[in-house]
Amino acid sequence: MVVPGFLTNDFFTRLLRQFLRKSGYAVYGWNQGINLGNLENLKTLTERMHAIQLQHQQKVALVGWSLGGIYVREIAKQHPEMVQQVITMGSPFAAPEAPNYAVWVFNLFSNFDEIDKAWRDQLPVPAPVRTTALYSTRDGIVPWQACLEKEDELHH
């Protein structure tokens, strides 16, 4: 399942999904329209992942871009028994409150400071599944240091 970043939708991940499909994977988008940063999306995504897992009778690989990566990490933390692996791309989970160019836009739709502080504080905690964090040192939106996973046998 591929989850788009903030203010994007499945259209923006179509090339990635096409590539994965051509590589032999059963691929699913998030099917929720534009990602406006609503945490209620986590419930819907979890239900979607569960349906995919039941359909294929195997664990699901989750791919998330930016805010979508934060979503998939959180889902993997809540349901590691259903997740094969997590791949994040440019997702600032290690320091979501670090200054970046996306926060001011996010605050136009909702207020980051109003999101439960305990939930925000635990975002850097890794999921107990195999995880790969992809990032660019020249991202231009979020600081690359905020996208780093502390490396160990499960996390790269």
XYZ file of N, CA and C in Angstrom:
468
model
N 0.858 -1.171 0.000
C 0.000 0.000 0.000
C 0.903 1.232 0.000
N 0.624 2.165 -0.878
C 1.416 3.389 -1.017
C 0.572 4.579 -0.557
N 1.121 5.359 0.380
C 0.388 6.479 0.976
C 1.072 7.794 0.575
N 0.313 8.718 -0.006
C 0.890 9.978 -0.487
C 1.203 10.964 0.632
N 1.963 11.984 0.279
C 2.323 13.038 1.218
C 1.221 14.071 1.399
N 1.498 15.002 2.267
C 0.570 16.082 2.592
C 0.216 16.872 1.337
N -1.059 17.146 1.166
C -1.638 17.894 0.041
C -1.466 17.206 -1.309
N -1.208 15.894 -1.279
C -1.158 15.129 -2.523
C -2.166 13.984 -2.417
N -2.311 13.246 -3.504
C -3.232 12.119 -3.525
C -2.611 10.985 -4.327
N -3.402 9.970 -4.632
C -2.886 8.809 -5.357
C -2.324 9.163 -6.733
N -2.793 10.240 -7.335
C -2.255 10.665 -8.634
C -0.745 10.887 -8.547
N -0.278 11.441 -7.432
C 1.134 11.780 -7.267
C 2.015 10.563 -7.000
N 1.422 9.427 -6.689
C 2.207 8.202 -6.458
C 1.988 7.174 -7.573
N 1.331 7.577 -8.628
C 0.978 6.623 -9.674
C 2.205 6.006 -10.343
N 3.253 6.788 -10.598
C 4.450 6.230 -11.248
C 5.130 5.209 -10.337
N 5.210 5.508 -9.065
C 5.777 4.555 -8.110
C 4.936 3.284 -8.071
N 3.623 3.442 -8.024
C 2.745 2.269 -7.988
C 2.843 1.466 -9.280
N 2.971 2.139 -10.426
C 3.141 1.432 -11.702
C 4.442 0.632 -11.700
N 5.514 1.245 -11.206
C 6.802 0.560 -11.130
C 6.696 -0.677 -10.245
N 6.086 -0.536 -9.076
C 5.937 -1.667 -8.164
C 5.082 -2.763 -8.780
N 4.022 -2.368 -9.467
C 3.147 -3.341 -10.129
C 3.914 -4.105 -11.206
N 4.715 -3.387 -12.021
C 5.518 -4.034 -13.064
C 6.592 -4.934 -12.461
N 6.967 -4.664 -11.215
C 7.957 -5.493 -10.518
C 7.332 -6.717 -9.871
N 6.023 -6.885 -10.048
C 5.359 -8.085 -9.585
C 4.587 -7.976 -8.285
N 4.457 -6.782 -7.749
C 3.736 -6.605 -6.492
C 2.258 -6.289 -6.740
N 1.415 -6.742 -5.846
C 0.022 -6.279 -5.818
C 0.085 -4.925 -5.118
N -0.383 -3.884 -5.787
C -0.179 -2.521 -5.288
C -1.520 -1.840 -5.059
N -1.584 -1.107 -3.963
C -2.795 -0.384 -3.600
C -2.438 1.043 -3.229
N -3.273 1.980 -3.672
C -3.151 3.360 -3.235
C -3.901 3.537 -1.932
N -3.964 4.752 -1.487
C -4.643 4.965 -0.202
C -6.126 5.238 -0.383
N -6.561 5.680 -1.564
C -7.985 5.860 -1.899
C -8.737 6.786 -0.953
N -8.106 7.853 -0.492
C -8.785 8.781 0.420
C -8.742 10.218 -0.089
N -8.491 10.403 -1.365
C -8.441 11.766 -1.894
C -7.168 12.467 -1.464
N -7.265 13.766 -1.287
C -6.098 14.573 -0.911
C -5.774 14.357 0.561
N -4.496 14.151 0.837
C -4.036 13.963 2.217
C -3.951 15.345 2.879
N -4.922 15.637 3.721
C -4.981 16.931 4.410
C -4.429 16.865 5.834
N -3.785 15.753 6.174
C -3.158 15.650 7.483
C -4.103 15.307 8.617
N -5.260 14.752 8.303
C -6.229 14.386 9.319
C -5.829 13.054 9.944
N -5.648 13.015 11.256
C -5.231 11.781 11.911
C -6.293 10.693 11.862
N -7.529 11.053 11.527
C -8.564 10.043 11.338
C -8.213 9.118 10.169
N -7.330 9.594 9.273
C -6.895 8.753 8.154
C -6.223 7.480 8.640
N -5.604 7.524 9.814
C -4.922 6.337 10.334
C -5.895 5.176 10.526
N -7.084 5.467 11.006
C -8.088 4.417 11.213
C -8.498 3.802 9.877
N -8.778 4.641 8.898
C -9.190 4.155 7.579
C -8.063 3.372 6.913
N -6.829 3.869 7.034
C -5.686 3.168 6.455
C -5.471 1.812 7.115
N -5.651 1.765 8.414
C -5.504 0.496 9.137
C -6.549 -0.507 8.656
N -7.779 -0.054 8.489
C -8.833 -0.934 7.983
C -8.509 -1.411 6.572
N -7.993 -0.518 5.740
C -7.627 -0.877 4.364
C -6.495 -1.907 4.371
N -5.488 -1.682 5.218
C -4.373 -2.619 5.310
C -4.869 -3.997 5.753
N -5.770 -4.011 6.713
C -6.303 -5.276 7.207
C -7.052 -6.022 6.090
N -7.830 -5.312 5.300
C -8.549 -5.929 4.182
C -7.565 -6.502 3.155
N -6.487 -5.770 2.869
C -5.474 -6.242 1.919
C -4.792 -7.491 2.474
N -4.470 -7.454 3.745
C -3.811 -8.582 4.399
C -4.701 -9.823 4.352
N -5.977 -9.664 4.602
C -6.910 -10.795 4.539
C -7.057 -11.318 3.111
N -7.134 -10.405 2.155
C -7.284 -10.800 0.749
C -6.103 -11.632 0.270
N -4.895 -11.232 0.632
C -3.686 -11.897 0.131
C -3.124 -12.932 1.104
N -3.674 -12.974 2.318
C -3.212 -13.914 3.335
C -1.703 -13.821 3.579
N -1.210 -12.576 3.625
C 0.189 -12.340 3.957
C 0.340 -10.927 4.491
N 1.479 -10.695 5.119
C 1.741 -9.366 5.662
C 1.842 -8.350 4.526
N 1.581 -7.085 4.850
C 1.528 -6.013 3.866
C 2.768 -5.125 3.989
N 3.350 -4.776 2.856
C 4.435 -3.794 2.819
C 3.796 -2.415 2.691
N 4.258 -1.481 3.512
C 3.714 -0.122 3.522
C 4.777 0.855 3.037
N 4.393 1.702 2.079
C 5.290 2.721 1.544
C 4.618 4.063 1.757
N 5.335 4.996 2.372
C 4.766 6.314 2.615
C 5.713 7.418 2.244
N 5.153 8.437 1.611
C 5.929 9.600 1.184
C 5.595 10.750 2.130
N 6.605 11.345 2.735
C 6.460 12.499 3.614
C 5.464 12.192 4.747
N 4.365 12.927 4.845
C 3.387 12.648 5.892
C 2.844 11.218 5.773
N 2.739 10.712 4.561
C 2.315 9.331 4.369
C 3.257 8.352 5.050
N 4.545 8.678 5.095
C 5.519 7.838 5.794
C 5.306 7.849 7.295
N 4.925 8.997 7.819
C 4.600 9.070 9.248
C 3.386 8.193 9.528
N 2.397 8.260 8.669
C 1.204 7.423 8.831
C 1.565 5.931 8.835
N 2.344 5.483 7.848
C 2.614 4.045 7.756
C 3.468 3.553 8.914
N 4.378 4.376 9.418
C 5.156 3.984 10.611
C 4.234 3.800 11.808
N 3.274 4.696 11.959
C 2.357 4.598 13.100
C 1.467 3.356 12.983
N 1.026 3.058 11.788
C 0.220 1.853 11.583
C 1.045 0.611 11.918
N 2.304 0.600 11.495
C 3.172 -0.551 11.780
C 3.428 -0.699 13.279
N 3.467 0.407 14.000
C 3.644 0.331 15.456
C 2.418 -0.284 16.115
N 1.254 0.059 15.609
C 0.009 -0.426 16.200
C -0.307 -1.865 15.802
N 0.139 -2.278 14.606
C -0.217 -3.604 14.079
C 0.981 -4.293 13.427
N 2.067 -4.501 14.148
C 3.257 -5.106 13.535
C 3.011 -6.518 13.001
N 2.025 -7.203 13.555
C 1.727 -8.563 13.111
C 1.186 -8.610 11.685
N 0.747 -7.464 11.150
C 0.200 -7.414 9.787
C 1.157 -6.786 8.780
N 2.321 -6.303 9.251
C 3.207 -5.519 8.388
C 4.498 -6.270 8.079
N 4.780 -6.421 6.782
C 6.014 -7.057 6.342
C 7.193 -6.095 6.499
N 7.006 -4.866 6.017
C 8.053 -3.856 6.097
C 7.454 -2.478 5.865
N 8.225 -1.464 6.251
C 7.842 -0.075 6.048
C 8.961 0.609 5.272
N 8.584 1.376 4.269
C 9.532 2.210 3.530
C 8.996 3.630 3.564
N 9.811 4.536 4.100
C 9.428 5.949 4.127
C 10.304 6.723 3.152
N 9.739 7.770 2.576
C 10.464 8.604 1.627
C 10.293 10.066 2.034
N 11.372 10.673 2.513
C 11.314 12.076 2.900
C 10.325 12.351 4.014
N 10.226 11.441 4.962
C 9.263 11.573 6.067
C 9.978 12.059 7.329
N 9.576 13.200 7.863
C 10.292 13.794 9.005
C 9.867 13.249 10.371
N 9.794 11.933 10.508
C 9.327 11.320 11.752
C 10.289 11.518 12.909
N 11.592 11.672 12.627
C 12.580 11.798 13.703
C 12.521 13.156 14.392
N 12.023 14.150 13.690
C 11.927 15.505 14.260
C 10.809 16.256 13.549
N 9.550 15.837 13.758
C 8.442 16.465 13.020
C 8.258 17.941 13.341
N 8.773 18.381 14.467
C 8.622 19.786 14.838
C 9.805 20.642 14.389
N 10.798 20.011 13.735
C 11.935 20.776 13.222
C 11.434 21.770 12.177
N 12.029 22.947 12.135
C 11.602 23.931 11.130
C 11.696 23.347 9.720
N 10.618 23.508 8.957
C 10.616 23.048 7.575
C 9.584 23.858 6.792
N 9.591 23.669 5.483
C 8.717 24.450 4.622
C 7.294 23.916 4.552
N 7.040 22.745 5.129
C 5.697 22.173 5.065
C 4.827 22.576 6.253
N 5.443 22.920 7.387
C 4.675 23.188 8.605
C 3.718 24.363 8.442
N 4.164 25.442 7.837
C 3.281 26.601 7.714
C 2.076 26.285 6.840
N 2.269 25.444 5.805
C 1.144 25.047 4.968
C 0.231 24.108 5.760
N 0.824 23.167 6.503
C 0.041 22.252 7.325
C -0.836 23.044 8.289
N -0.292 24.091 8.872
C -1.036 24.896 9.845
C -2.182 25.692 9.215
N -2.212 25.800 7.899
C -3.364 26.407 7.237
C -4.586 25.499 7.328
N -4.357 24.189 7.404
C -5.439 23.204 7.420
C -5.751 22.692 8.819
N -4.747 22.608 9.643
C -4.912 22.210 11.038
C -3.699 22.742 11.791
N -3.751 22.685 13.091
C -2.673 23.248 13.890
C -1.833 22.123 14.468
N -0.575 22.055 14.059
C 0.325 21.005 14.535
C 0.412 21.008 16.060
N 0.414 22.180 16.644
C 0.518 22.283 18.106
C -0.709 21.728 18.823
N -1.828 21.591 18.118
C -3.037 21.054 18.741
C -3.112 19.528 18.690
N -2.196 18.913 17.942
C -2.138 17.453 17.908
C -1.576 16.978 19.249
N -2.167 15.941 19.796
C -1.775 15.400 21.093
C -0.253 15.329 21.232
N 0.278 16.041 22.232
C 1.727 16.121 22.417
C 2.338 14.756 22.697
N 1.672 13.921 23.467
C 2.193 12.577 23.748
C 2.338 11.786 22.454
N 1.353 11.925 21.552
C 1.431 11.238 20.264
C 2.593 11.794 19.445
N 2.731 13.111 19.395
C 3.836 13.736 18.649
C 5.185 13.304 19.206
N 5.296 13.239 20.524
C 6.573 12.910 21.155
C 7.036 11.492 20.859
N 6.105 10.578 20.607
C 6.495 9.197 20.349
C 6.768 8.920 18.868
N 6.566 9.885 17.986
C 6.782 9.662 16.548
C 8.183 9.128 16.216
N 9.245 9.597 16.876
C 10.570 9.068 16.540
C 10.805 7.610 16.943
N 9.967 7.059 17.806
C 10.129 5.664 18.234
C 9.935 4.756 17.023
N 10.908 3.878 16.747
C 10.786 3.038 15.554
C 9.704 1.977 15.677
N 9.182 1.574 14.540
C 8.217 0.475 14.478
C 8.981 -0.838 14.660
N 8.347 -1.841 15.258
C 9.033 -3.118 15.479
C 9.007 -4.034 14.250
N 9.189 -3.439 13.079
C 9.236 -4.194 11.822
C 10.408 -3.663 10.998
N 10.777 -4.425 9.968
C 11.850 -3.984 9.083
C 11.455 -2.646 8.453
N 12.343 -1.667 8.555
C 12.035 -0.314 8.091
C 13.222 0.256 7.320
N 12.921 0.915 6.210
C 13.931 1.622 5.434
C 13.470 3.054 5.252
N 14.331 3.995 5.619
C 14.020 5.418 5.477
C 14.857 5.985 4.332
N 14.185 6.435 3.280
C 14.845 7.070 2.136
C 14.685 8.579 2.276
N 15.733 9.309 1.945
C 15.685 10.758 2.039
C 16.740 11.352 1.121
N 16.639 12.631 0.880
C 17.619 13.355 0.078
C 18.194 14.489 0.917
N 19.490 14.656 0.850
C 20.110 15.765 1.575
C 19.763 17.109 0.942
N 19.147 17.066 -0.240
C 18.735 18.288 -0.931
C 17.216 18.351 -1.092
N 16.480 17.814 -0.135
C 15.015 17.722 -0.194
C 14.373 19.084 -0.445
N 14.743 20.073 0.331
C 14.189 21.407 0.151
C 12.872 21.643 0.886
N 12.243 20.607 1.387
C 10.976 20.759 2.115
C 11.189 20.477 3.603
N 11.708 19.300 3.907
C 11.991 18.947 5.302
C 13.489 18.699 5.452
N 14.050 18.974 6.634
C 15.482 18.699 6.829
C 15.754 17.197 6.780
N 16.776 16.807 6.031
C 17.060 15.387 5.855
C 17.349 14.696 7.182
N 17.904 15.428 8.152
C 18.209 14.830 9.456
C 16.937 14.365 10.167
N 15.809 15.000 9.851
C 14.534 14.640 10.474
C 13.958 13.356 9.886
N 14.586 12.851 8.811
C 14.089 11.655 8.115
C 14.918 10.412 8.420
N 15.853 10.514 9.348
C 16.759 9.405 9.646
C 16.182 8.445 10.668
N 16.324 7.180 10.378
C 15.957 6.118 11.317
C 17.248 5.700 12.024
N 17.199 5.537 13.329
C 18.363 5.040 14.053
C 18.618 3.606 13.578
N 19.801 3.361 13.011
C 20.053 2.068 12.382
C 20.331 0.955 13.379
N 19.751 -0.204 13.095
C 20.025 -1.441 13.799
C 19.656 -2.572 12.849
N 19.477 -3.786 13.354
C 19.219 -4.924 12.466
C 17.888 -4.823 11.722
N 16.924 -4.074 12.235
C 15.628 -3.915 11.583
C 15.485 -2.604 10.815
N 16.222 -1.597 11.195
C 15.975 -0.231 10.702
C 17.177 0.315 9.953
N 16.895 0.784 8.722
C 17.971 1.346 7.860
C 17.505 2.647 7.255
